[in-house]
mmCIF file of C-alpha atoms in Angstrom:
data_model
loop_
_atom_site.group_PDB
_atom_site.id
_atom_site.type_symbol
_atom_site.label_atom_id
_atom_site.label_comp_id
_atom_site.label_asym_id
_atom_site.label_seq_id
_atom_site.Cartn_x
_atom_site.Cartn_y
_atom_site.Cartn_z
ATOM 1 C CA UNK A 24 0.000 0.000 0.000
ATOM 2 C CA UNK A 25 2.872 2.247 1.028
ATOM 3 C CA UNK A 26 4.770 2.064 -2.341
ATOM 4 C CA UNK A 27 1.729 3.815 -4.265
ATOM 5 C CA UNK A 28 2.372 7.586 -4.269
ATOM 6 C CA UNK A 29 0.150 9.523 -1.710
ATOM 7 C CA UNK A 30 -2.788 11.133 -3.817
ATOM 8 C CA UNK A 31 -2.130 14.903 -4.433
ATOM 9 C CA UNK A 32 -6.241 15.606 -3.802
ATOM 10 C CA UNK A 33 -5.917 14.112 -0.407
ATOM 11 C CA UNK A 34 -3.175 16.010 0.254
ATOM 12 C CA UNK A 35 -5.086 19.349 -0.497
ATOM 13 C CA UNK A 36 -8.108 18.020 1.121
ATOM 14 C CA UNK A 37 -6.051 17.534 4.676
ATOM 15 C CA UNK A 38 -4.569 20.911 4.127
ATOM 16 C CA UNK A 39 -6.888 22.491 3.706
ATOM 17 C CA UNK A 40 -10.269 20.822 5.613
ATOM 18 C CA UNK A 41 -8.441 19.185 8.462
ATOM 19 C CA UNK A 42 -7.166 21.747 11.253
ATOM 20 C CA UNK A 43 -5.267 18.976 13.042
ATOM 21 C CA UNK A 44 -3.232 17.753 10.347
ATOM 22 C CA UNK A 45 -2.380 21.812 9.294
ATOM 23 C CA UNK A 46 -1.530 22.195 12.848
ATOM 24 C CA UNK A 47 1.321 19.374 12.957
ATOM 25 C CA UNK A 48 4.921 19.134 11.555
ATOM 26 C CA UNK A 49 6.566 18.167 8.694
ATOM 27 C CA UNK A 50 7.604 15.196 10.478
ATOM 28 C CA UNK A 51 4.440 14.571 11.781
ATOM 29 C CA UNK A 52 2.504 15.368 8.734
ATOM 30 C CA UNK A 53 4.654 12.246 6.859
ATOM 31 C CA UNK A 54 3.994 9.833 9.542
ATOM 32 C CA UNK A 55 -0.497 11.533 9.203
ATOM 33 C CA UNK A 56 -0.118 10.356 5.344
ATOM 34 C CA UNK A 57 1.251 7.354 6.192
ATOM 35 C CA UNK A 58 -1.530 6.323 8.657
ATOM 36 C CA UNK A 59 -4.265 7.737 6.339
ATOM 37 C CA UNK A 60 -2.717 6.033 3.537
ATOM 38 C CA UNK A 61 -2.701 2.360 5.020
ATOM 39 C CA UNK A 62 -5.969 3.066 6.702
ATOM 40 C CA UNK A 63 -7.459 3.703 3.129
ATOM 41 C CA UNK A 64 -5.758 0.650 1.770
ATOM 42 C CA UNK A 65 -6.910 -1.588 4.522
ATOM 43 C CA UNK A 66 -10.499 -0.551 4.827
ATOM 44 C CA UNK A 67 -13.372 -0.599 2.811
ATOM 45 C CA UNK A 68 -15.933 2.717 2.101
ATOM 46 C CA UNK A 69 -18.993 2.171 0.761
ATOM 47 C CA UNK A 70 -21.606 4.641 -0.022
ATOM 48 C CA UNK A 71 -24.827 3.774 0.270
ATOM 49 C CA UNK A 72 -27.455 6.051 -1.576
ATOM 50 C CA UNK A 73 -24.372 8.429 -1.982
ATOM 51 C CA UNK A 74 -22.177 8.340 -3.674
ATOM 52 C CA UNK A 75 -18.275 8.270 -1.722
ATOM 53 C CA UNK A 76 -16.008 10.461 -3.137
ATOM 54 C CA UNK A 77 -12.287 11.952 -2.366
ATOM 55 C CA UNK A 78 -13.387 14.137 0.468
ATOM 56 C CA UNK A 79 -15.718 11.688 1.813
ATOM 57 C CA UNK A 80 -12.962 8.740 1.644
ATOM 58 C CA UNK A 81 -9.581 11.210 3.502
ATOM 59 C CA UNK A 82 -12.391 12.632 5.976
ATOM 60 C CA UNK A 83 -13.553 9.062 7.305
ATOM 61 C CA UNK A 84 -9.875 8.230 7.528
ATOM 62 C CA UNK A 85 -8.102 11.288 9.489
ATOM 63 C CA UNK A 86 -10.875 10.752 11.662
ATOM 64 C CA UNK A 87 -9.423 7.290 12.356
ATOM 65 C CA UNK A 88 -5.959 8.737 12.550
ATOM 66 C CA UNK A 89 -6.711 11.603 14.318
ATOM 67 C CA UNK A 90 -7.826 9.812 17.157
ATOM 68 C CA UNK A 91 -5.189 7.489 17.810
ATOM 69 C CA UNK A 92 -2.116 9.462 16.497
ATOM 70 C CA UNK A 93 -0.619 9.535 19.946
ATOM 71 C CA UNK A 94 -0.343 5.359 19.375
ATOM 72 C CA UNK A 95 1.754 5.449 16.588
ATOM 73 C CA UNK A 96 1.604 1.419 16.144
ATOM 74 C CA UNK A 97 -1.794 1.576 16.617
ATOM 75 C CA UNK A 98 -3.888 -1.595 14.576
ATOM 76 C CA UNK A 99 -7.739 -0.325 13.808
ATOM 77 C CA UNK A 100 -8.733 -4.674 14.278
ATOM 78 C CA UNK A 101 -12.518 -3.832 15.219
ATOM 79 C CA UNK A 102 -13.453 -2.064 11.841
ATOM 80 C CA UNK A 103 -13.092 -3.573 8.550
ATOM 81 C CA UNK A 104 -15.659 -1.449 6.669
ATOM 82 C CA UNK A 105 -17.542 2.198 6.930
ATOM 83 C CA UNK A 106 -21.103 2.742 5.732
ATOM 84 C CA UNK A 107 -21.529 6.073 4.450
ATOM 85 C CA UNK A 108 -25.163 7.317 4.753
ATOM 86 C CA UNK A 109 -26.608 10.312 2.433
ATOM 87 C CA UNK A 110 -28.361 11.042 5.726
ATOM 88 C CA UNK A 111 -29.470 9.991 9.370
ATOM 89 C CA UNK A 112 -30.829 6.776 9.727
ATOM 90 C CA UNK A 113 -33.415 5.071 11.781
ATOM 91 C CA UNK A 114 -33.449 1.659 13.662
ATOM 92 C CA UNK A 115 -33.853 -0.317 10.494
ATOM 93 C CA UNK A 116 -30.912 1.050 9.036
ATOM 94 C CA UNK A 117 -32.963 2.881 6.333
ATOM 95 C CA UNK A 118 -32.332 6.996 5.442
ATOM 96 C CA UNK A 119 -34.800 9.333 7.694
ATOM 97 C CA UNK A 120 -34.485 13.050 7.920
ATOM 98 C CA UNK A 121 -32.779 14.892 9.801
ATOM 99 C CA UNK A 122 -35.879 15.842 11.964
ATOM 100 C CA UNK A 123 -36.495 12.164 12.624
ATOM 101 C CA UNK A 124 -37.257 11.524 16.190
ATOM 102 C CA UNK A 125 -34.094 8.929 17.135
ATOM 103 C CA UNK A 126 -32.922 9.674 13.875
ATOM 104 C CA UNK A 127 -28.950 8.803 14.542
ATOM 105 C CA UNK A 128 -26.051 10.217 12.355
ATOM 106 C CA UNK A 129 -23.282 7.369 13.346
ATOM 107 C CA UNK A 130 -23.053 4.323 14.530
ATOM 108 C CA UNK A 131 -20.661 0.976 15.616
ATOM 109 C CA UNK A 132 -20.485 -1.667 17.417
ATOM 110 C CA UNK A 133 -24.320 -3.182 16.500
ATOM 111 C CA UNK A 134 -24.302 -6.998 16.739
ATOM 112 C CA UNK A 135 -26.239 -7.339 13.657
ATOM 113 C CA UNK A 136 -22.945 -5.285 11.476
ATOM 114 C CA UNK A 137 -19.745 -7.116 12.527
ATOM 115 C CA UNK A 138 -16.522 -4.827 12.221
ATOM 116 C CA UNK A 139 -18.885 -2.223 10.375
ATOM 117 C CA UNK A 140 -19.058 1.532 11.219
ATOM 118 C CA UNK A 141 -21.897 3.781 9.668
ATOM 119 C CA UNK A 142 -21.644 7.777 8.992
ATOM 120 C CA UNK A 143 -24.164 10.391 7.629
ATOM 121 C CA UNK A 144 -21.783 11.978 5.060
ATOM 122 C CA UNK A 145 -23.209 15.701 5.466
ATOM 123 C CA UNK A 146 -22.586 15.505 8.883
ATOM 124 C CA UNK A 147 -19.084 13.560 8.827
ATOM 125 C CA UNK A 148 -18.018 16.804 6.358
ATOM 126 C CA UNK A 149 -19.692 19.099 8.745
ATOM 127 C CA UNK A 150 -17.300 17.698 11.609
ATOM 128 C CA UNK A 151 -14.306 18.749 9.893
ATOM 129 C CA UNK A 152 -16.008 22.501 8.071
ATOM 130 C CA UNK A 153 -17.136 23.916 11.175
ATOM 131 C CA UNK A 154 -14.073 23.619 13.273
ATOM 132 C CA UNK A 155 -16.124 25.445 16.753
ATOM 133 C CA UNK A 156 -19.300 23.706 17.248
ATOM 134 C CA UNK A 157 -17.803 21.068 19.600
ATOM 135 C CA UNK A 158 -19.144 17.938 17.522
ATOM 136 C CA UNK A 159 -17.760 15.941 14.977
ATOM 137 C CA UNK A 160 -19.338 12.879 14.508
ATOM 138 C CA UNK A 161 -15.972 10.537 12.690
ATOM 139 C CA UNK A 162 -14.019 11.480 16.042
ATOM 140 C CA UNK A 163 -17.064 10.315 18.210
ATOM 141 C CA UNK A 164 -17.479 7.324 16.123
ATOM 142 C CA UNK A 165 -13.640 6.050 16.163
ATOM 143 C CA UNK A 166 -13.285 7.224 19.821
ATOM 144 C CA UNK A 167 -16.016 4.004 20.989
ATOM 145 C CA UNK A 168 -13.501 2.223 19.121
ATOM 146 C CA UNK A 169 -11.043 3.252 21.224
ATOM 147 C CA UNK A 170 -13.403 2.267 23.676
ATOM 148 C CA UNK A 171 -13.890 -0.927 22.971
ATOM 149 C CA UNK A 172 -10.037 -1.720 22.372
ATOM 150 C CA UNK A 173 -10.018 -3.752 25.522
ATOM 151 C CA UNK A 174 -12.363 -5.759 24.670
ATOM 152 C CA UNK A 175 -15.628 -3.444 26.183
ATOM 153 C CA UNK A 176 -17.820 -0.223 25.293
ATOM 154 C CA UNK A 177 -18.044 0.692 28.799
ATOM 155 C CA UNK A 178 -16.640 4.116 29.060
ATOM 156 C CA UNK A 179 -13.061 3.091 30.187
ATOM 157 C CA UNK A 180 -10.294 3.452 27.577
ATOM 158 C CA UNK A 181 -8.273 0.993 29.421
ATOM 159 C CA UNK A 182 -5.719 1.361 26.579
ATOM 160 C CA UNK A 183 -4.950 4.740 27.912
ATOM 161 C CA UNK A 184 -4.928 4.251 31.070
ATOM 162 C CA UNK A 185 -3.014 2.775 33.417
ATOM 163 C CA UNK A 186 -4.562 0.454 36.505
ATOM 164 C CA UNK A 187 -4.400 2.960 38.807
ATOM 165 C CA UNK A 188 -5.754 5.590 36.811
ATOM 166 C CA UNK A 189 -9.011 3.506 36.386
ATOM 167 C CA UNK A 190 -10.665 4.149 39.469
ATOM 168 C CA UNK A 191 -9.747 8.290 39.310
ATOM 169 C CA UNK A 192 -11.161 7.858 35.660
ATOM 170 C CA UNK A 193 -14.608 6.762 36.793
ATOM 171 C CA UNK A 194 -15.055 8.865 39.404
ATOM 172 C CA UNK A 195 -14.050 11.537 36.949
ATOM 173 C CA UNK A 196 -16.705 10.729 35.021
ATOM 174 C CA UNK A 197 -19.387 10.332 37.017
ATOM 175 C CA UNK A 198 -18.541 14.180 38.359
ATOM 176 C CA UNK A 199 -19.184 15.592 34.694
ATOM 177 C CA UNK A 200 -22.078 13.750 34.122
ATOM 178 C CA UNK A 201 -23.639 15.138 37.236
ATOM 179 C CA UNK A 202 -22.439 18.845 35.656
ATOM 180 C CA UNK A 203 -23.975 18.051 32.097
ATOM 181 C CA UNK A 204 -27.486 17.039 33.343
ATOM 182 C CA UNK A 205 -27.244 20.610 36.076
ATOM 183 C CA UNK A 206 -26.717 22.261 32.644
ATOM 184 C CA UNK A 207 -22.919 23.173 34.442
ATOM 185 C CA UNK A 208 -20.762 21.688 31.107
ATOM 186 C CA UNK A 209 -19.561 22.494 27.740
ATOM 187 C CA UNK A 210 -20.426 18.672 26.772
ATOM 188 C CA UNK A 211 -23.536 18.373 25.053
ATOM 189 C CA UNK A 212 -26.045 16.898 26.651
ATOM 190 C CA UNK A 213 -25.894 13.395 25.352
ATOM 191 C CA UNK A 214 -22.829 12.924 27.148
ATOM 192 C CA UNK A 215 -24.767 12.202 30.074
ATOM 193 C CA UNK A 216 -26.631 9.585 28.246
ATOM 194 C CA UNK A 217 -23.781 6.713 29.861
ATOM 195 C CA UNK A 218 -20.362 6.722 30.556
ATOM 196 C CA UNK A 219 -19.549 4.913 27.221
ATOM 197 C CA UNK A 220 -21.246 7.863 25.086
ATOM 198 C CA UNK A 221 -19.715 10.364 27.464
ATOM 199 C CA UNK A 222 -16.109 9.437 26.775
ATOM 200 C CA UNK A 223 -17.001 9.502 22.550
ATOM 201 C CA UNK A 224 -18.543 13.253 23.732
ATOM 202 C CA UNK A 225 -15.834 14.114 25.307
ATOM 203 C CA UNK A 226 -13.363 13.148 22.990
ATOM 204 C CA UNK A 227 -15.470 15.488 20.242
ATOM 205 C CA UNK A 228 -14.387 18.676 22.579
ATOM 206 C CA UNK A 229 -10.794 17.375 23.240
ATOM 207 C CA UNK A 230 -10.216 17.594 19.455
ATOM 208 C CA UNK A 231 -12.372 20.145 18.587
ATOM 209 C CA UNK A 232 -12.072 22.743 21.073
ATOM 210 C CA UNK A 233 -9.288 21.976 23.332
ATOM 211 C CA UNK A 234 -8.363 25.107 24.745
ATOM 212 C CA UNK A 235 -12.181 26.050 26.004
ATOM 213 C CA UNK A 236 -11.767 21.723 27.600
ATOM 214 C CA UNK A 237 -8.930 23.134 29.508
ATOM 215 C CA UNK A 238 -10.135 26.266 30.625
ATOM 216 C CA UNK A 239 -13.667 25.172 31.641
ATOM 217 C CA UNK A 240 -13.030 21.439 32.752
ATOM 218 C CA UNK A 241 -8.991 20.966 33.525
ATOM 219 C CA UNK A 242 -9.130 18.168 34.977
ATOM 220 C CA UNK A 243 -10.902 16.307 32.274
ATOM 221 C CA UNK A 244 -8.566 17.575 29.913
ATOM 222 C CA UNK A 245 -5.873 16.273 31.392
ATOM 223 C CA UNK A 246 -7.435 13.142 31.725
ATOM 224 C CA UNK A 247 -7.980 12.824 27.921
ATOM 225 C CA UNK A 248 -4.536 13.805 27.173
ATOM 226 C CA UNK A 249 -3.635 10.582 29.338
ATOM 227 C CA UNK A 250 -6.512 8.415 27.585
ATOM 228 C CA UNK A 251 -5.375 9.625 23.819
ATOM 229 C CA UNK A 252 -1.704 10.679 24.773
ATOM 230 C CA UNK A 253 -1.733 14.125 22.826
ATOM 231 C CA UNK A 254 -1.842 17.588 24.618
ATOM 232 C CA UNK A 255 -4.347 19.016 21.430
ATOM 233 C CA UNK A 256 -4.612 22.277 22.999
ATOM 234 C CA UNK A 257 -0.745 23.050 22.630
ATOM 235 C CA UNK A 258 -0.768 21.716 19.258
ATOM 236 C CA UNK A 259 -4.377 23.383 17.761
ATOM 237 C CA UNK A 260 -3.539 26.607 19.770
ATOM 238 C CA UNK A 261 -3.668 29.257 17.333
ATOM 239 C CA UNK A 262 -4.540 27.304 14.260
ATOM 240 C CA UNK A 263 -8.309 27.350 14.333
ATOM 241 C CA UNK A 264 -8.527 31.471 14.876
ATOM 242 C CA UNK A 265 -6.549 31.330 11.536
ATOM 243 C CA UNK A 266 -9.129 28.889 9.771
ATOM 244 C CA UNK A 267 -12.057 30.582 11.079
ATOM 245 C CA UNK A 268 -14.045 33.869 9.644
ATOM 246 C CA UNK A 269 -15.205 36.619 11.713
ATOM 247 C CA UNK A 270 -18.705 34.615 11.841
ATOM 248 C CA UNK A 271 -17.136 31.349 13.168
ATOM 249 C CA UNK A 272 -17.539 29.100 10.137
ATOM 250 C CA UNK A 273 -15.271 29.013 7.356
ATOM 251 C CA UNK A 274 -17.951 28.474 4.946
ATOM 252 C CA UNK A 275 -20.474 31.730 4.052
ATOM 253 C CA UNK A 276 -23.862 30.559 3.162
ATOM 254 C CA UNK A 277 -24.125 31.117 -0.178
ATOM 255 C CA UNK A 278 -20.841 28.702 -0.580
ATOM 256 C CA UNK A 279 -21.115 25.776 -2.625
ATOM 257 C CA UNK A 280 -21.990 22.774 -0.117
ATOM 258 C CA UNK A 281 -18.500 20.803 0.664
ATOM 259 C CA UNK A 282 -20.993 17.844 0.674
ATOM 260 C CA UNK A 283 -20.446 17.641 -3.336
ATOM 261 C CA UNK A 284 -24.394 18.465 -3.614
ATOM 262 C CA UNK A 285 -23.742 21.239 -6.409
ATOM 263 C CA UNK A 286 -26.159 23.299 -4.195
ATOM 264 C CA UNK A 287 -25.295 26.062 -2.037
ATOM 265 C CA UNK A 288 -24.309 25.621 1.692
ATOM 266 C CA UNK A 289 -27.681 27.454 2.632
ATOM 267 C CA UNK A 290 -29.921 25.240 0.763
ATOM 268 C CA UNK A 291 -28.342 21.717 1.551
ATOM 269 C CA UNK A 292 -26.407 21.017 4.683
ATOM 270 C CA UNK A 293 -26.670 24.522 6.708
ATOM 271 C CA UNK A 294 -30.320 23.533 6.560
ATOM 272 C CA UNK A 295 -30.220 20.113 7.927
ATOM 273 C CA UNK A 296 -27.558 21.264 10.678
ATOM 274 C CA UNK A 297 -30.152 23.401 12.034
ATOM 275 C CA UNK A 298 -32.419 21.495 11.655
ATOM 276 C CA UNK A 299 -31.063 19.209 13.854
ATOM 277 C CA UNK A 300 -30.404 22.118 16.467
ATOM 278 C CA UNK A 301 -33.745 22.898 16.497
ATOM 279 C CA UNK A 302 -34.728 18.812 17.305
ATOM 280 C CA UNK A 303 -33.399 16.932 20.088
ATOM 281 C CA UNK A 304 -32.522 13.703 18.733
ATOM 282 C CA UNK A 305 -29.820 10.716 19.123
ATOM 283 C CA UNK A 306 -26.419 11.498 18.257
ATOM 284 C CA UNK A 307 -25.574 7.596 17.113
ATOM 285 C CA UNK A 308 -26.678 4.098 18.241
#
């Protein structure tokens, strides 16, 4: 896989939609390629109803390296394919709306799909376009993986921690859940859901908004940077101001939709995203 030149397109689609790979160093940016390039290789994405292209394919994998580039030997064993949805989807697996009630936008881990991982594509390329809104659903998705690396979705990234950090871990938790349901936490509020959904939550903010993790919940921060062995606030801090317009979104509405749609940002994606704000549903399953 590794002798095949590394696609120029996905190089200009990390550098320029993916604020963690800009933010990281020459060095660092080689071994990123490397990663994305033998995840991509390995692993199969198929669209389904959508079609999967360029952006679609580099997206689903930085999420995957992104969250486990502090393990650089790191083996992804529990996924061998990604669904990628033009949409959320119910129970049965079928498309809904975004308005759905327990509409979900990812998913892994179901008995019934062995080693399979399901994402809505407009809202795995809104993870990685607006860079502030504390969600980003590949990063929540690959972060139950991380999970489940010792064997369990329970909340404990065992893999990260060490047997004496287990017990300071849960009690950690079980502290920020109590401050998500008193409406005291930047986590939304499905983090208080269970401890297994609250570490895939939490993981969203350490990679998305790092700084505000360590200014409004410290210790939690510096828990994660334990569990996933990066310190992301030293290496975003700076870079996301420098992405990010005066609005807070690097896209202005009447943008063509980074979807692929044709449409403009306003009348495709923007509209489903709030959409979604405006109905409280699942984040995955």
């Amino acid at each position: 896989i590794l002798a095949e030149p590394f696609s120029p397109l996905w190089e200009t689609i990390l550098a320029s939609r993916v604020v963690f790979y800009i933010a990281l160093g020459e060095e660092e940016k080689t071994r990123f390629r490397r990663d994305l390039q033998l995840f991509l290789g390995e692993k199969r994405i198929t669209g389904i109803g959508t079609e999967v292209d360029e952006i679609c394919r580099v997206l689903s994998a930085a999420s995957a390296v992104i969250s486990v580039f502090g393990f650089p030997q790191w083996e992804w064993d529990h996924i061998g394919e990604i669904l990628v949805y033009p949409s959320a989807f119910g129970r049965d697996f079928q498309p809904v709306d975004a308005t759905h009630p327990g509409g979900a936008i990812g998913m892994v881990g179901n008995e019934a799909l062995d080693r399979v991982m399901i994402l809505s594509k407009p809202d795995l390329i809104h993870g990685f376009t607006n860079t502030t809104d504390k969600r980003n659903v590949g990063i929540h998705e690959f972060a139950h993986l991380v999970d489940r690396a010792d064997g369990n979705f329970d909340g404990v990234p065992k893999v990260g921690l060490s047997r004496d950090a287990i017990g300071p871990w849960m009690e950690l938790v079980r502290r920020e859940m109590v401050k998500i349901e008193s409406r005291r936490s930047l986590l939304d509020r499905y983090g208080a859901t269970n401890p297994t959904e609250f570490f895939a939550v939490a993981s969203e903010v350490f990679f998305e908004t790092p700084e505000l993790l360590k200014k409004k919940h410290p210790e939690l921060y510096e828990a994660l940077t334990q569990v996933f062995r990066q310190d992301t606030a030293s290496r975003l801090k700076g870079v996301l101001k420098s992405m990010l317009r005066p609005g807070g979104d690097r896209l202005g509405r009447n943008s063509r939709c980074p979807c692929g749609s044709g449409k403009k940002y306003k009348r495709c994606c923007l509209g489903i995203e709030e959409s979604r704000q405006r109905v409280a549903g699942h984040r995955d399953i």
